[in-house]
Short mmCIF file of C-alpha atoms in Angstrom, two decimals:
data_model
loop_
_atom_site.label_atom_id
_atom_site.label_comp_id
_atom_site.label_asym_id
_atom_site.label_seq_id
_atom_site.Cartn_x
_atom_site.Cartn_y
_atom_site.Cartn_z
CA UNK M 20 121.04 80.23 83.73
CA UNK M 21 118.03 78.12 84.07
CA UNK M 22 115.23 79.51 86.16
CA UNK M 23 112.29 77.15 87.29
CA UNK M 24 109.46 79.41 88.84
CA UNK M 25 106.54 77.40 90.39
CA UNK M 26 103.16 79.46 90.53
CA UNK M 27 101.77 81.26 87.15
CA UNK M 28 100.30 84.47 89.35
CA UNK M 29 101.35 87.83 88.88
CA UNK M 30 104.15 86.71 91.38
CA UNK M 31 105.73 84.04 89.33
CA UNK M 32 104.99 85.70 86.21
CA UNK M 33 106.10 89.15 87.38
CA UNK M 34 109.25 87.19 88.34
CA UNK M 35 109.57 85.32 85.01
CA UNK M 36 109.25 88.30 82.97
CA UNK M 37 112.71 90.22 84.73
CA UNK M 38 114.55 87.12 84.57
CA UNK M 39 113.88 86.76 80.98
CA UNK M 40 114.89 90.70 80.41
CA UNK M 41 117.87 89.70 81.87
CA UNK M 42 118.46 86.86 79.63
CA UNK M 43 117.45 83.54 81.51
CA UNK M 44 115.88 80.52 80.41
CA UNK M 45 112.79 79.81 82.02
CA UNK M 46 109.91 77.48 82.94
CA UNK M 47 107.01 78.39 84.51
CA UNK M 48 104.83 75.40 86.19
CA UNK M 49 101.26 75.93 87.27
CA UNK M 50 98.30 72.99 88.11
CA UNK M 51 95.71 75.35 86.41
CA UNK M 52 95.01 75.41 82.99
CA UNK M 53 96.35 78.79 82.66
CA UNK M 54 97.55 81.94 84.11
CA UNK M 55 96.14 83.93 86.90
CA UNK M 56 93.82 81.05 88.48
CA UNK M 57 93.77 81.51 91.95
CA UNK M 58 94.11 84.45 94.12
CA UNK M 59 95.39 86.93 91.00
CA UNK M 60 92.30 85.97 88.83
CA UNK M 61 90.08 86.90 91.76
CA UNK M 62 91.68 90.02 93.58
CA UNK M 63 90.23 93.49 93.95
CA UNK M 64 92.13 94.72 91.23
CA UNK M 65 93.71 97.36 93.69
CA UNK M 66 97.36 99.11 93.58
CA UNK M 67 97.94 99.66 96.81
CA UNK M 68 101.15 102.00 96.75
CA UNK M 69 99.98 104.68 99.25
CA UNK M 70 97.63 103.77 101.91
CA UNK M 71 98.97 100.41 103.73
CA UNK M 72 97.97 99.68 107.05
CA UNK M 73 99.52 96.24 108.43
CA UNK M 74 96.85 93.98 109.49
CA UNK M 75 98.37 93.47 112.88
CA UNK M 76 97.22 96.61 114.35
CA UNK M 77 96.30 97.47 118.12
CA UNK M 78 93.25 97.80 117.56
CA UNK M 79 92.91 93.84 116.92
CA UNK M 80 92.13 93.06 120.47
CA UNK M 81 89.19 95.54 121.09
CA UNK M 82 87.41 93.56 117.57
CA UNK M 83 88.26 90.08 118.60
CA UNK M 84 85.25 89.28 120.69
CA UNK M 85 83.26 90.87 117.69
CA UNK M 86 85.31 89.17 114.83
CA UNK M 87 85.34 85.44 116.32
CA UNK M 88 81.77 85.33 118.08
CA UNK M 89 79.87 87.84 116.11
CA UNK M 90 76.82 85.55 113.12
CA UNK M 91 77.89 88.52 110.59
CA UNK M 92 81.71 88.64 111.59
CA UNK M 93 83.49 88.90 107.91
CA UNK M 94 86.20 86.38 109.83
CA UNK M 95 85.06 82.53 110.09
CA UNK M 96 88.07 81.23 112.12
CA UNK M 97 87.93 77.58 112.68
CA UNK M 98 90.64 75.92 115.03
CA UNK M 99 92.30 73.25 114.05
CA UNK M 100 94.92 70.72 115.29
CA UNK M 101 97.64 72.35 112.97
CA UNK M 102 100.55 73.64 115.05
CA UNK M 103 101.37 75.95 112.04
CA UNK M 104 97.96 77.61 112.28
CA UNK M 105 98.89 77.92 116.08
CA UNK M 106 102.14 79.19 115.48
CA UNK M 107 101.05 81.77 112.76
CA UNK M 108 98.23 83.19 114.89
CA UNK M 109 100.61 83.80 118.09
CA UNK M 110 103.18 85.50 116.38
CA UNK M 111 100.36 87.68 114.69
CA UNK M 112 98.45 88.38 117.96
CA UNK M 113 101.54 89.16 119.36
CA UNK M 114 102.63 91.60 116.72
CA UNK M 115 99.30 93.93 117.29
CA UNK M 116 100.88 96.54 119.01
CA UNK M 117 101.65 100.00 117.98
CA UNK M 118 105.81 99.81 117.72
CA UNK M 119 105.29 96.64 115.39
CA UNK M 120 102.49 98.55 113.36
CA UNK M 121 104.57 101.36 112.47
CA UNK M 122 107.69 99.09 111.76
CA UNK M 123 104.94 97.64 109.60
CA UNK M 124 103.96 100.76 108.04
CA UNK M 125 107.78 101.54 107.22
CA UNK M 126 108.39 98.18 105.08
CA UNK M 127 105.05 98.27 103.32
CA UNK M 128 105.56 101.61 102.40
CA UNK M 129 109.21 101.00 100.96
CA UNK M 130 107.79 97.77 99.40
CA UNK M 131 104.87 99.69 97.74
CA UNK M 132 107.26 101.99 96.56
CA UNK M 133 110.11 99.68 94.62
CA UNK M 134 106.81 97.85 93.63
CA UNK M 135 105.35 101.02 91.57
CA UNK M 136 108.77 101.51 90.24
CA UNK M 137 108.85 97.82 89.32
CA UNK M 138 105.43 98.07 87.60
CA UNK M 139 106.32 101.23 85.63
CA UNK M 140 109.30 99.64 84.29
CA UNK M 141 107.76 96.99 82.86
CA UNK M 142 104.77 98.68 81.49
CA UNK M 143 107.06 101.33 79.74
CA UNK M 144 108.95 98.35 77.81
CA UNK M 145 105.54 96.24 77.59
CA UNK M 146 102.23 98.61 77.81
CA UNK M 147 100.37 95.97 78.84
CA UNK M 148 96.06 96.43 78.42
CA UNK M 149 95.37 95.56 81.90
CA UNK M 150 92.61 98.48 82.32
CA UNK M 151 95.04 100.30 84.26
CA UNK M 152 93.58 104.06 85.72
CA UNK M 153 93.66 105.72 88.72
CA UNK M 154 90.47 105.94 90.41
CA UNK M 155 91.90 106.74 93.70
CA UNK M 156 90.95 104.87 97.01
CA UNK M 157 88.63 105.26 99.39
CA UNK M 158 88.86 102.94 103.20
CA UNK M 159 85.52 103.06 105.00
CA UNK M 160 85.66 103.15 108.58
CA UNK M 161 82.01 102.17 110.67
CA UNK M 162 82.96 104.25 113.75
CA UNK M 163 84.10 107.47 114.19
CA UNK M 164 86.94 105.56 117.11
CA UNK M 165 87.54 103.60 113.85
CA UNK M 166 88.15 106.54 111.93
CA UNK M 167 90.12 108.86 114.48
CA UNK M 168 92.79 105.75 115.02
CA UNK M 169 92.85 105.52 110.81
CA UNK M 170 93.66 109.48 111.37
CA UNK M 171 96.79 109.10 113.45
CA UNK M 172 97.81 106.27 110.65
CA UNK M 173 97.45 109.07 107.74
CA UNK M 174 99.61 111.67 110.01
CA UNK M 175 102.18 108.15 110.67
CA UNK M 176 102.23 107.30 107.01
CA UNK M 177 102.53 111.60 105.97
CA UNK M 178 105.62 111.83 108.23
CA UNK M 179 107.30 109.25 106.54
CA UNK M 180 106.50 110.28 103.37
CA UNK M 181 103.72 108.70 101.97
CA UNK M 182 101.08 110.31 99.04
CA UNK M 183 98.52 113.19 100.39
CA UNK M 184 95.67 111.92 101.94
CA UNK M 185 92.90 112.85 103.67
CA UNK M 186 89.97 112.10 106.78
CA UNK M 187 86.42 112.68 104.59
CA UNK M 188 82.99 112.31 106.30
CA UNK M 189 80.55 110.27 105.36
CA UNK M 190 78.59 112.91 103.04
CA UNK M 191 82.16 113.85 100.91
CA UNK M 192 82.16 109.94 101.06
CA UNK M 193 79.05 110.20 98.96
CA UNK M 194 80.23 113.15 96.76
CA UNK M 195 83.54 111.55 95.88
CA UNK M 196 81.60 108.07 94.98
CA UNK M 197 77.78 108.45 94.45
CA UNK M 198 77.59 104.39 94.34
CA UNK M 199 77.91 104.72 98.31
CA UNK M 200 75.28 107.60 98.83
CA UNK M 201 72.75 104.64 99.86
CA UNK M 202 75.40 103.04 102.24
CA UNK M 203 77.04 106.21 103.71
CA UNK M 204 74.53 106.92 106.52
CA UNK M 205 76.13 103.12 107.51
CA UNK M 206 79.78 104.67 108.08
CA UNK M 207 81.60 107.43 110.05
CA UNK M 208 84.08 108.28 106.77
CA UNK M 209 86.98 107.22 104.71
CA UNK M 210 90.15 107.96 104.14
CA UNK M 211 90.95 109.53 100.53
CA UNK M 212 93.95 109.06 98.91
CA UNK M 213 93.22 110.53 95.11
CA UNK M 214 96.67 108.37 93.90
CA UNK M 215 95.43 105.20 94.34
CA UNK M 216 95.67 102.96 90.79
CA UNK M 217 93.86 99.92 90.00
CA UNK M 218 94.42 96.91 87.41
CA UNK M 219 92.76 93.72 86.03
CA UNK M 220 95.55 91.50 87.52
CA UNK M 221 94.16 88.70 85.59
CA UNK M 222 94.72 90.51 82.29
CA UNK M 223 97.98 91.65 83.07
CA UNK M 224 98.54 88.12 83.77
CA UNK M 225 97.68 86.90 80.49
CA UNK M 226 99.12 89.07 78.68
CA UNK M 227 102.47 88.51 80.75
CA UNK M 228 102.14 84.84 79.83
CA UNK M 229 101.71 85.45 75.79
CA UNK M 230 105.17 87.71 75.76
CA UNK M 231 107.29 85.05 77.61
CA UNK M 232 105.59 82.54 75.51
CA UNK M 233 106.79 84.82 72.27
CA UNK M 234 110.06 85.34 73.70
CA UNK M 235 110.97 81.70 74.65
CA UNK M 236 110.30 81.17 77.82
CA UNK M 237 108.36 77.90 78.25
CA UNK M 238 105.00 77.73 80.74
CA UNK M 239 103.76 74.08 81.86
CA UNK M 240 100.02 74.04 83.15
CA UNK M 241 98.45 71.44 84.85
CA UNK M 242 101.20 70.49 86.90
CA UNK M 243 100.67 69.76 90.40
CA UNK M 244 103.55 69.68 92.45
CA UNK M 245 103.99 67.29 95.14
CA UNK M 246 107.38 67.25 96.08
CA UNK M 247 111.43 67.60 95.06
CA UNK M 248 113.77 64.96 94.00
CA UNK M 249 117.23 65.69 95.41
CA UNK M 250 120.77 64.47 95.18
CA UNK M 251 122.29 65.75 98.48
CA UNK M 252 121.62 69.83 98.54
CA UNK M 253 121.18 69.78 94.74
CA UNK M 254 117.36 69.36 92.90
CA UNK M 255 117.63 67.21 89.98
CA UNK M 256 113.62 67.15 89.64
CA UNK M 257 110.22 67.32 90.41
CA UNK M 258 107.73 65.06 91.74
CA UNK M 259 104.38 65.61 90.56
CA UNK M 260 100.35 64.18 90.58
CA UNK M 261 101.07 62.63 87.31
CA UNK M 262 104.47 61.30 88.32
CA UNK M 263 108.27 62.33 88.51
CA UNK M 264 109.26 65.24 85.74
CA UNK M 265 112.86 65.06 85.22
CA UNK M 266 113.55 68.79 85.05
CA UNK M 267 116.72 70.20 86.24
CA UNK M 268 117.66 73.90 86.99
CA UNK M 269 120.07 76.07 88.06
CA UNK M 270 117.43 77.96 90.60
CA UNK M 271 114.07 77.30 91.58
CA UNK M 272 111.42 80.47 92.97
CA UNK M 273 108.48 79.02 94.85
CA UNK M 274 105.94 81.49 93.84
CA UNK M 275 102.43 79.32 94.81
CA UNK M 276 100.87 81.41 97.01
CA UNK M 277 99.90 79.41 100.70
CA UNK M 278 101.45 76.49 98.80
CA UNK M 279 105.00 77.77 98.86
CA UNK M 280 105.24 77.28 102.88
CA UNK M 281 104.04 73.50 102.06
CA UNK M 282 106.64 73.18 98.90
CA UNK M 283 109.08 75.14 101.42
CA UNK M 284 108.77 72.53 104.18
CA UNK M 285 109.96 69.62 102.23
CA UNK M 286 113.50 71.03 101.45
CA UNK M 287 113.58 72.05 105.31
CA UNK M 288 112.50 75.89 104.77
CA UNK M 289 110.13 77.59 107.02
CA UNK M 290 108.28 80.28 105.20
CA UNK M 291 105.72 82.15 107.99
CA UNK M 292 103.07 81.85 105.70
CA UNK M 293 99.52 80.46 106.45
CA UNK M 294 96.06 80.37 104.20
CA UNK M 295 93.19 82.24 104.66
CA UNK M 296 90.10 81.88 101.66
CA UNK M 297 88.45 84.89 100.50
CA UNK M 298 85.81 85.06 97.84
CA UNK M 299 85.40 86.71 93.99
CA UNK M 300 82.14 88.00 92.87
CA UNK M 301 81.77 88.68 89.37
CA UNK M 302 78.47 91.10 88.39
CA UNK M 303 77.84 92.99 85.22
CA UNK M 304 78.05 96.91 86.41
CA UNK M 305 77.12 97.48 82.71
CA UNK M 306 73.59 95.81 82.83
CA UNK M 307 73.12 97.62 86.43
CA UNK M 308 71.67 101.48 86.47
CA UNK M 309 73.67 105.00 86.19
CA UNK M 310 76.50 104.68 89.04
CA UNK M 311 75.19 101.44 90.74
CA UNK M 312 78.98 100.21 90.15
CA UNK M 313 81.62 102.13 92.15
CA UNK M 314 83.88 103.96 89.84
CA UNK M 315 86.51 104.58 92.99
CA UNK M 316 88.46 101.96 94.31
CA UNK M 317 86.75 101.09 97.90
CA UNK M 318 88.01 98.98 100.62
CA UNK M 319 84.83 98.53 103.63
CA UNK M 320 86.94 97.33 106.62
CA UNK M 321 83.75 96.49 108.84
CA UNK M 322 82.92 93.78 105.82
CA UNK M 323 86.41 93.18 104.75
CA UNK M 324 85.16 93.98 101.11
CA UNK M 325 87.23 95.49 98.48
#
């Protein structure tokens, strides 16, 4: 079977690399120059298998006012005339409430967990040098009302199994990671959880990319996809920015990120998917002084910084 997978991120690579244990052909397509270009070159590197709070929590509509009007709000939200962007921030508004959250809480968990078992698989057959440790996690919370309601998400996530973890104040906070001791009088504490992993997802990326490449599998870059040729339900190629590419497969995986909801649209999908733009900073912790850089993985909620 032929397998075209648009999107060379850890998604469509990920993807490419079990279809080709399986014994597939495939073709990767990309409009970078290379693996891992957009959001999996510039992540924060964190495996989040243990502590996953849903972003549509009920605790949304108390930080509105501060996270749309607010000069040093970590949200920008600009309204446009796009009924997708008005569609996608209903249904999300109307998902923060506490039954949703903990449905929420259920699926991420069970995703997290076939995810790490996905992961280990593949780096028992591959051993892949992604700078792969575990640092464990730490979630800063501003407020101590922002760390009680993160409490009763720790006792949600512990009844349904999750990983031990626990409430720390802000002075353990500073024992467990002394690059926050200058920050921690700034917070009310963090939840722990010591399991946490973290990987360069660009790395893993790249090195994903050279064994298909070894193995067969063939990976396109800098091709921009525009659109689908069809005959009837079937797709007998693509269209791209530097014209049609007459490539025909058995199955296609849209694996572009934001894009895929686009790609989606023009074979009459609907994917409930919509783009929001983070940023990367890249600093060298090595010319910095003794434990400048944070050695624990840490997520600051009031700055959505990871």
């Amino acid at each position: 079977m032929h397998v075209c997978i648009v999107g060379a991120g850890i998604v469509g690579l990920a993807t490419a690399w079990a279809l080709r244990q399986a014994g597939h052909r495939i073709t990767v397509l990309d409009r970078a120059q290379g693996p891992a270009q957009g959001a999996s070159g510039g992540n924060g590197a964190q495996l989040s298998y243990s502590y996953v709070q849903p972003l549509a929590d009920p605790g949304i509509w108390k930080m509105l006012p501060r996270l749309l009007l607010q000069k040093d709000s970590p949200l920008a939200f600009r309204l446009r005339a796009d009924p997708a962007q008005w569609a996608w921030g209903l249904r999300f508004l109307g998902a923060c409430n506490a039954h949703a959250s903990a449905e929420g809480t259920r699926a991420l968990l069970a995703l997290a967990a076939e995810s790490r078992q996905a992961f280990e698989s593949l780096q028992a057959v591959e051993a892949l040098a992604c700078d792969l440790h575990t640092p464990g996690k730490l979630v800063l919370y501003p407020t101590q009302q922002a760390l009680d309601a993160a409490a009763q998400q720790v006792a949600l996530q512990a009844g349904l199994g999750g990983a031990p973890q626990r409430i720390v104040n802000a002075a353990e906070v500073a024992r467990i990671e002394p690059a926050l001791a200058g920050y921690a009088q700034r917070i009310a504490g963090a939840v722990h959880t010591p399991s946490e992993a973290a990987a360069d997802c660009r790395l893993l990326c790249e090195q994903l990319a050279a064994r298909l490449t070894a193995r067969g599998a063939e990976l396109r870059y800098g091709v921009e996809l525009q659109g689908f040729e069809r005959e009837g339900d079937a797709i007998t190629g693509l269209r791209t920015a530097a014209g049609p590419l007459p490539l025909r497969a058995d199955h296609y995986v849209l694996a572009s990120g934001w894009e895929s909801a686009v790609h989606a649209r023009q074979l009459g999908l609907r994917i409930l998917v919509y783009p929001l733009k983070g940023y990367s900073i890249t600093a060298d912790a090595a010319a910095q002084l003794p434990h400048a850089a944070p050695r624990v993985s840490v997520t600051d909620t009031a700055r959505k910084v990871v």
